[in-house]
Amino acid sequence: MGLAEILSSIPGVNFNIGTKVTNVHITNSGVLVNGKEYGSEVRKVILGSINSGRDDDSYPFDILHKDLLGDYKSFEEITNKEKEFLKSLKKVLPEKSFEMILMARRVHAAIEGDEGMEKITALLTKLEKNFPRDGKKILNLFSADYFNSIILPLIESFKEQDPDNYIKKSNEFFESILRFFPIAIFVNNITTVKKISEELDKRLRLKKIPFIKIHAIGTDNISKVERVLVHIRDMKFGIEDTRFTTSRGIAAQVVTIKLNNN
Amino acid sequence: MEETMITFEEGSKKDVLGALGLYDKDGEIVDLQGLVVTDQNYEEVELENFGGVLRGSKVFINNDAIELVRFFSSHLE
């Protein structure tokens, strides 16, 4: 017997058995069923029904600590809406790298959805703790939309060019951009002006680079980029300086340095 | 198809464990045979960190978003 049938059979519980989604929240003394509050007797029946709904190997529903509900819903939405995109990455990357991408996407979704500084900081800490080398870099790639605009199209092109070896090539490419992303520099609070200049010099030496983008969020980081740009402007490159405000109301900047060194 | 999500408060954790046929033994979660409950990586799930059990594969998880990453990744096929 499913939980809906059990609920509909409890005297005093006005539950429509045809209801497709049932949210049951067990509090310390009672229970909420689709937002409606019931007392300890109904709580007891529901707790008693949990094990009866189990077959040998599984439960027919998720049972979650309330603190995980927001993350669960977000992962559910991400993996539903972006299924094809994620499957393309999962196919070519090691499981650990894919888990890092999924966790970074969760942090990105929290930022996009403005879930509050406390939640965003907690998720970011988790990302950095579990994936200390590259977690933040992956988040940067999401923030600048590089997965959709560059990474996935390149993986697709590897597949078209060499279907037998595209997984290996995609893996090598992914690892290489984590070590060094030639067309972008991400400026954060610990990036110094000297470091931005060094990273820019490394890229300016490269042949066939069409452009370099410098991403900065926050007025302190923007001012660091401006100090570097003073020297770059002398080099006669085409420079496009785009300013905008993030969804969290923070000043942001993307500088595109157009190169002609083909 | 019925889709049920059961959530619980920190204070009702032991009642939920009891409903699952599990109990607290000095901070460890054990089943009726006395076997310690483990997560997706076969590591012990302690009472303090118990985050629930996910449908389908009877996967016990810690109260940590990274457990959900593993679960949703494994269900993406």
GROMACS .gro file of C-alpha atoms in nm:
model
  339
    1MET     CA    1   0.000   0.000   0.000
    2GLY     CA    2   0.141   0.342  -0.100
    3LEU     CA    3   0.159   0.632   0.142
    4ALA     CA    4  -0.126   0.812  -0.040
    5GLU     CA    5  -0.356   0.516   0.023
    6ILE     CA    6  -0.255   0.503   0.386
    7LEU     CA    7  -0.313   0.878   0.428
    8SER     CA    8  -0.653   0.864   0.262
    9SER     CA    9  -0.758   0.585   0.498
   10ILE     CA   10  -0.674   0.775   0.820
   11PRO     CA   11  -0.989   0.915   0.988
   12GLY     CA   12  -0.978   1.294   1.005
   13VAL     CA   13  -0.716   1.327   0.731
   14ASN     CA   14  -0.873   1.487   0.427
   15PHE     CA   15  -0.637   1.343   0.167
   16ASN     CA   16  -0.723   1.291  -0.197
   17ILE     CA   17  -0.578   0.961  -0.312
   18GLY     CA   18  -0.539   1.102  -0.664
   19THR     CA   19  -0.287   1.360  -0.542
   20LYS     CA   20   0.031   1.305  -0.741
   21VAL     CA   21   0.283   1.479  -0.520
   22THR     CA   22   0.276   1.431  -0.146
   23ASN     CA   23   0.501   1.632   0.080
   24VAL     CA   24   0.512   1.495   0.431
   25HIS     CA   25   0.710   1.687   0.690
   26ILE     CA   26   0.761   1.515   1.026
   27THR     CA   27   0.800   1.770   1.303
   28ASN     CA   28   0.896   1.693   1.662
   29SER     CA   29   0.539   1.639   1.773
   30GLY     CA   30   0.317   1.631   1.465
   31VAL     CA   31   0.321   1.618   1.088
   32LEU     CA   32   0.247   1.844   0.790
   33VAL     CA   33   0.088   1.675   0.487
   34ASN     CA   34   0.100   1.901   0.181
   35GLY     CA   35   0.120   2.197   0.420
   36LYS     CA   36  -0.172   2.091   0.640
   37GLU     CA   37  -0.093   2.028   1.005
   38TYR     CA   38  -0.189   1.709   1.191
   39GLY     CA   39  -0.118   1.585   1.542
   40SER     CA   40   0.078   1.303   1.698
   41GLU     CA   41  -0.169   1.027   1.605
   42VAL     CA   42  -0.133   1.090   1.231
   43ARG     CA   43   0.244   1.125   1.280
   44LYS     CA   44   0.248   0.781   1.443
   45VAL     CA   45   0.052   0.623   1.153
   46ILE     CA   46   0.283   0.779   0.894
   47LEU     CA   47   0.599   0.669   1.075
   48GLY     CA   48   0.448   0.323   1.104
   49SER     CA   49   0.378   0.313   0.731
   50ILE     CA   50   0.737   0.392   0.626
   51ASN     CA   51   0.874   0.043   0.663
   52SER     CA   52   0.559  -0.121   0.531
   53GLY     CA   53   0.611   0.064   0.201
   54ARG     CA   54   0.952  -0.094   0.159
   55ASP     CA   55   1.029  -0.390  -0.058
   56ASP     CA   56   1.345  -0.591   0.006
   57ASP     CA   57   1.582  -0.347  -0.156
   58SER     CA   58   1.427  -0.003  -0.160
   59TYR     CA   59   1.180   0.251  -0.028
   60PRO     CA   60   0.917   0.396  -0.263
   61PHE     CA   61   0.994   0.752  -0.154
   62ASP     CA   62   1.277   0.979  -0.044
   63ILE     CA   63   1.319   1.047   0.326
   64LEU     CA   64   1.532   1.354   0.383
   65HIS     CA   65   1.658   1.575   0.663
   66LYS     CA   66   1.488   1.912   0.615
   67ASP     CA   67   1.825   2.085   0.571
   68LEU     CA   68   1.881   1.888   0.248
   69LEU     CA   69   1.547   1.965   0.086
   70GLY     CA   70   1.657   2.284  -0.095
   71ASP     CA   71   1.966   2.114  -0.236
   72TYR     CA   72   1.764   1.809  -0.338
   73LYS     CA   73   1.510   2.020  -0.527
   74SER     CA   74   1.785   2.217  -0.696
   75PHE     CA   75   1.976   1.905  -0.807
   76GLU     CA   76   1.649   1.753  -0.928
   77GLU     CA   77   1.575   2.063  -1.137
   78ILE     CA   78   1.929   2.088  -1.274
   79THR     CA   79   1.947   1.720  -1.372
   80ASN     CA   80   1.602   1.734  -1.533
   81LYS     CA   81   1.639   2.059  -1.725
   82GLU     CA   82   2.002   2.012  -1.826
   83LYS     CA   83   1.998   1.636  -1.868
   84GLU     CA   84   2.142   1.623  -2.221
   85PHE     CA   85   2.416   1.874  -2.142
   86LEU     CA   86   2.515   1.682  -1.828
   87LYS     CA   87   2.500   1.345  -1.998
   88SER     CA   88   2.736   1.471  -2.269
   89LEU     CA   89   2.987   1.565  -2.001
   90LYS     CA   90   2.935   1.249  -1.795
   91LYS     CA   91   3.005   1.037  -2.100
   92VAL     CA   92   3.353   1.180  -2.149
   93LEU     CA   93   3.478   1.273  -1.801
   94PRO     CA   94   3.588   1.067  -1.501
   95GLU     CA   95   3.318   1.037  -1.233
   96LYS     CA   96   3.505   1.259  -0.987
   97SER     CA   97   3.532   1.540  -1.244
   98PHE     CA   98   3.165   1.507  -1.326
   99GLU     CA   99   3.069   1.525  -0.957
  100MET     CA  100   3.277   1.842  -0.930
  101ILE     CA  101   3.088   1.993  -1.225
  102LEU     CA  102   2.751   1.903  -1.074
  103MET     CA  103   2.846   2.053  -0.737
  104ALA     CA  104   2.978   2.370  -0.906
  105ARG     CA  105   2.654   2.393  -1.105
  106ARG     CA  106   2.461   2.375  -0.775
  107VAL     CA  107   2.665   2.669  -0.638
  108HIS     CA  108   2.605   2.857  -0.963
  109ALA     CA  109   2.229   2.789  -0.938
  110ALA     CA  110   2.231   2.924  -0.581
  111ILE     CA  111   2.404   3.242  -0.701
  112GLU     CA  112   2.168   3.280  -0.999
  113GLY     CA  113   1.865   3.215  -0.777
  114ASP     CA  114   1.992   3.456  -0.512
  115GLU     CA  115   1.954   3.200  -0.234
  116GLY     CA  116   2.122   3.427   0.020
  117MET     CA  117   2.482   3.488   0.121
  118GLU     CA  118   2.480   3.230   0.402
  119LYS     CA  119   2.363   2.947   0.175
  120ILE     CA  120   2.591   3.048  -0.113
  121THR     CA  121   2.893   3.068   0.119
  122ALA     CA  122   2.812   2.726   0.270
  123LEU     CA  123   2.787   2.566  -0.076
  124LEU     CA  124   3.103   2.738  -0.194
  125THR     CA  125   3.290   2.613   0.113
  126LYS     CA  126   3.165   2.261   0.038
  127LEU     CA  127   3.277   2.291  -0.324
  128GLU     CA  128   3.625   2.407  -0.226
  129LYS     CA  129   3.658   2.147   0.050
  130ASN     CA  130   3.563   1.855  -0.173
  131PHE     CA  131   3.736   1.979  -0.488
  132PRO     CA  132   4.016   2.206  -0.363
  133ARG     CA  133   4.218   2.213  -0.684
  134ASP     CA  134   3.956   2.288  -0.946
  135GLY     CA  135   3.612   2.344  -0.789
  136LYS     CA  136   3.630   2.722  -0.802
  137LYS     CA  137   3.766   2.715  -1.158
  138ILE     CA  138   3.464   2.513  -1.269
  139LEU     CA  139   3.234   2.765  -1.102
  140ASN     CA  140   3.410   3.042  -1.294
  141LEU     CA  141   3.352   2.852  -1.619
  142PHE     CA  142   2.980   2.831  -1.540
  143SER     CA  143   2.961   3.197  -1.439
  144ALA     CA  144   3.107   3.303  -1.773
  145ASP     CA  145   2.894   3.050  -1.966
  146TYR     CA  146   3.201   2.879  -2.109
  147PHE     CA  147   3.050   2.531  -2.081
  148ASN     CA  148   2.780   2.611  -2.336
  149SER     CA  149   2.978   2.846  -2.553
  150ILE     CA  150   3.313   2.669  -2.575
  151ILE     CA  151   3.360   2.343  -2.386
  152LEU     CA  152   3.059   2.147  -2.509
  153PRO     CA  153   3.091   2.260  -2.874
  154LEU     CA  154   3.456   2.151  -2.868
  155ILE     CA  155   3.368   1.810  -2.722
  156GLU     CA  156   3.107   1.775  -2.997
  157SER     CA  157   3.365   1.863  -3.260
  158PHE     CA  158   3.610   1.603  -3.119
  159LYS     CA  159   3.331   1.348  -3.151
  160GLU     CA  160   3.260   1.439  -3.513
  161GLN     CA  161   3.627   1.441  -3.612
  162ASP     CA  162   3.739   1.126  -3.435
  163PRO     CA  163   3.454   0.919  -3.286
  164ASP     CA  164   3.689   0.641  -3.170
  165ASN     CA  165   3.912   0.867  -2.966
  166TYR     CA  166   3.692   1.161  -2.872
  167ILE     CA  167   3.656   1.059  -2.508
  168LYS     CA  168   4.032   1.057  -2.457
  169LYS     CA  169   4.068   1.387  -2.647
  170SER     CA  170   3.785   1.550  -2.452
  171ASN     CA  171   3.942   1.441  -2.127
  172GLU     CA  172   4.279   1.582  -2.223
  173PHE     CA  173   4.118   1.905  -2.336
  174PHE     CA  174   3.921   1.938  -2.012
  175GLU     CA  175   4.229   1.876  -1.799
  176SER     CA  176   4.423   2.128  -2.007
  177ILE     CA  177   4.171   2.409  -1.955
  178LEU     CA  178   4.174   2.344  -1.582
  179ARG     CA  179   4.551   2.384  -1.584
  180PHE     CA  180   4.545   2.684  -1.814
  181PHE     CA  181   4.250   2.846  -1.985
  182PRO     CA  182   4.407   3.043  -2.271
  183ILE     CA  183   4.118   3.273  -2.355
  184ALA     CA  184   4.009   3.384  -2.011
  185ILE     CA  185   4.138   3.515  -1.681
  186PHE     CA  186   3.920   3.519  -1.371
  187VAL     CA  187   4.002   3.782  -1.114
  188ASN     CA  188   3.903   3.712  -0.756
  189ASN     CA  189   3.978   3.863  -0.418
  190ILE     CA  190   4.318   3.694  -0.386
  191THR     CA  191   4.431   3.775  -0.743
  192THR     CA  192   4.689   4.053  -0.735
  193VAL     CA  193   4.752   4.312  -1.009
  194LYS     CA  194   5.091   4.147  -1.067
  195LYS     CA  195   4.924   3.808  -1.111
  196ILE     CA  196   4.675   3.947  -1.366
  197SER     CA  197   4.965   4.096  -1.565
  198GLU     CA  198   5.158   3.768  -1.553
  199GLU     CA  199   4.856   3.566  -1.665
  200LEU     CA  200   4.791   3.814  -1.945
  201ASP     CA  201   5.154   3.799  -2.062
  202LYS     CA  202   5.137   3.419  -2.078
  203ARG     CA  203   4.837   3.443  -2.310
  204LEU     CA  204   4.964   3.731  -2.525
  205ARG     CA  205   5.258   3.511  -2.630
  206LEU     CA  206   5.029   3.248  -2.778
  207LYS     CA  207   4.967   3.214  -3.148
  208LYS     CA  208   4.614   3.194  -3.291
  209ILE     CA  209   4.438   3.320  -2.982
  210PRO     CA  210   4.145   3.530  -3.112
  211PHE     CA  211   4.076   3.711  -2.785
  212ILE     CA  212   4.138   3.711  -2.411
  213LYS     CA  213   3.856   3.788  -2.171
  214ILE     CA  214   3.919   3.915  -1.820
  215HIS     CA  215   3.630   3.857  -1.579
  216ALA     CA  216   3.602   4.054  -1.257
  217ILE     CA  217   3.324   4.089  -1.002
  218GLY     CA  218   3.332   4.356  -0.730
  219THR     CA  219   3.471   4.708  -0.737
  220ASP     CA  220   3.809   4.609  -0.584
  221ASN     CA  221   3.864   4.346  -0.852
  222ILE     CA  222   3.749   4.581  -1.128
  223SER     CA  223   3.998   4.843  -1.014
  224LYS     CA  224   4.279   4.582  -1.029
  225VAL     CA  225   4.185   4.508  -1.391
  226GLU     CA  226   4.175   4.879  -1.471
  227ARG     CA  227   4.533   4.917  -1.344
  228VAL     CA  228   4.646   4.640  -1.579
  229LEU     CA  229   4.448   4.783  -1.870
  230VAL     CA  230   4.641   5.111  -1.856
  231HIS     CA  231   4.940   4.922  -1.999
  232ILE     CA  232   4.739   4.709  -2.241
  233ARG     CA  233   4.576   5.013  -2.401
  234ASP     CA  234   4.925   5.126  -2.512
  235MET     CA  235   4.964   4.804  -2.709
  236LYS     CA  236   4.695   4.905  -2.960
  237PHE     CA  237   4.477   4.600  -2.914
  238GLY     CA  238   4.104   4.636  -2.962
  239ILE     CA  239   3.954   4.650  -2.616
  240GLU     CA  240   3.588   4.605  -2.531
  241ASP     CA  241   3.504   4.688  -2.171
  242THR     CA  242   3.159   4.567  -2.069
  243ARG     CA  243   3.020   4.669  -1.731
  244PHE     CA  244   2.709   4.522  -1.574
  245THR     CA  245   2.551   4.445  -1.241
  246THR     CA  246   2.512   4.082  -1.130
  247SER     CA  247   2.180   3.941  -1.011
  248ARG     CA  248   2.306   4.001  -0.658
  249GLY     CA  249   2.360   4.371  -0.734
  250ILE     CA  250   2.739   4.356  -0.750
  251ALA     CA  251   2.934   4.554  -1.011
  252ALA     CA  252   3.093   4.329  -1.271
  253GLN     CA  253   3.319   4.364  -1.571
  254VAL     CA  254   3.422   4.161  -1.874
  255VAL     CA  255   3.713   4.301  -2.071
  256THR     CA  256   3.770   4.150  -2.414
  257ILE     CA  257   4.113   4.206  -2.562
  258LYS     CA  258   4.094   4.139  -2.936
  259LEU     CA  259   4.410   3.995  -3.081
  260ASN     CA  260   4.521   3.976  -3.443
  261ASN     CA  261   4.823   3.751  -3.413
  262ASN     CA  262   4.718   3.471  -3.646
  263MET     CA  263   0.241   0.776  -1.018
  264GLU     CA  264   0.253   0.881  -0.655
  265GLU     CA  265   0.556   1.094  -0.572
  266THR     CA  266   0.617   1.120  -0.204
  267MET     CA  267   0.885   1.319  -0.028
  268ILE     CA  268   0.915   1.279   0.347
  269THR     CA  269   1.123   1.535   0.533
  270PHE     CA  270   1.205   1.538   0.900
  271GLU     CA  271   1.322   1.781   1.167
  272GLU     CA  272   1.649   1.726   1.352
  273GLY     CA  273   1.450   1.646   1.666
  274SER     CA  274   1.251   1.368   1.500
  275LYS     CA  275   1.557   1.190   1.360
  276LYS     CA  276   1.546   0.900   1.606
  277ASP     CA  277   1.174   0.843   1.541
  278VAL     CA  278   1.243   0.825   1.167
  279LEU     CA  279   1.530   0.582   1.223
  280GLY     CA  280   1.299   0.370   1.435
  281ALA     CA  281   1.043   0.371   1.152
  282LEU     CA  282   1.317   0.251   0.918
  283GLY     CA  283   1.399  -0.038   1.150
  284LEU     CA  284   1.721   0.123   1.267
  285TYR     CA  285   1.841   0.246   1.602
  286ASP     CA  286   2.108   0.452   1.768
  287LYS     CA  287   2.387   0.261   1.941
  288ASP     CA  288   2.623   0.510   2.103
  289GLY     CA  289   2.610   0.744   1.803
  290GLU     CA  290   2.626   0.469   1.544
  291ILE     CA  291   2.321   0.377   1.337
  292VAL     CA  292   2.268   0.003   1.335
  293ASP     CA  293   2.002  -0.229   1.199
  294LEU     CA  294   1.823  -0.504   1.387
  295GLN     CA  295   2.112  -0.743   1.319
  296GLY     CA  296   2.352  -0.490   1.470
  297LEU     CA  297   2.511  -0.402   1.134
  298VAL     CA  298   2.630  -0.043   1.095
  299VAL     CA  299   2.455   0.164   0.824
  300THR     CA  300   2.683   0.290   0.546
  301ASP     CA  301   2.658   0.555   0.273
  302GLN     CA  302   2.714   0.534  -0.105
  303ASN     CA  303   3.090   0.499  -0.047
  304TYR     CA  304   3.041   0.222   0.212
  305GLU     CA  305   3.144   0.461   0.487
  306GLU     CA  306   2.962   0.472   0.818
  307VAL     CA  307   2.669   0.712   0.855
  308GLU     CA  308   2.670   0.840   1.213
  309LEU     CA  309   2.357   0.952   1.395
  310GLU     CA  310   2.482   1.310   1.411
  311ASN     CA  311   2.517   1.327   1.032
  312PHE     CA  312   2.217   1.119   0.927
  313GLY     CA  313   2.056   1.289   0.626
  314GLY     CA  314   1.799   1.030   0.523
  315VAL     CA  315   1.746   0.751   0.276
  316LEU     CA  316   1.684   0.792  -0.095
  317ARG     CA  317   1.430   0.606  -0.299
  318GLY     CA  318   1.503   0.327  -0.539
  319SER     CA  319   1.827   0.190  -0.416
  320LYS     CA  320   1.784   0.229  -0.040
  321VAL     CA  321   2.083   0.459  -0.027
  322PHE     CA  322   2.152   0.604   0.316
  323ILE     CA  323   2.308   0.947   0.311
  324ASN     CA  324   2.483   1.194   0.534
  325ASN     CA  325   2.337   1.540   0.585
  326ASP     CA  326   2.566   1.680   0.316
  327ALA     CA  327   2.493   1.817  -0.033
  328ILE     CA  328   2.785   1.618  -0.174
  329GLU     CA  329   2.588   1.298  -0.108
  330LEU     CA  330   2.313   1.433  -0.333
  331VAL     CA  331   2.573   1.502  -0.604
  332ARG     CA  332   2.666   1.132  -0.602
  333PHE     CA  333   2.303   1.022  -0.598
  334PHE     CA  334   2.189   1.245  -0.886
  335SER     CA  335   2.502   1.164  -1.085
  336SER     CA  336   2.437   0.791  -1.053
  337HIS     CA  337   2.074   0.841  -1.166
  338LEU     CA  338   2.158   1.042  -1.476
  339GLU     CA  339   2.188   0.748  -1.710
   0.00000   0.00000   0.00000
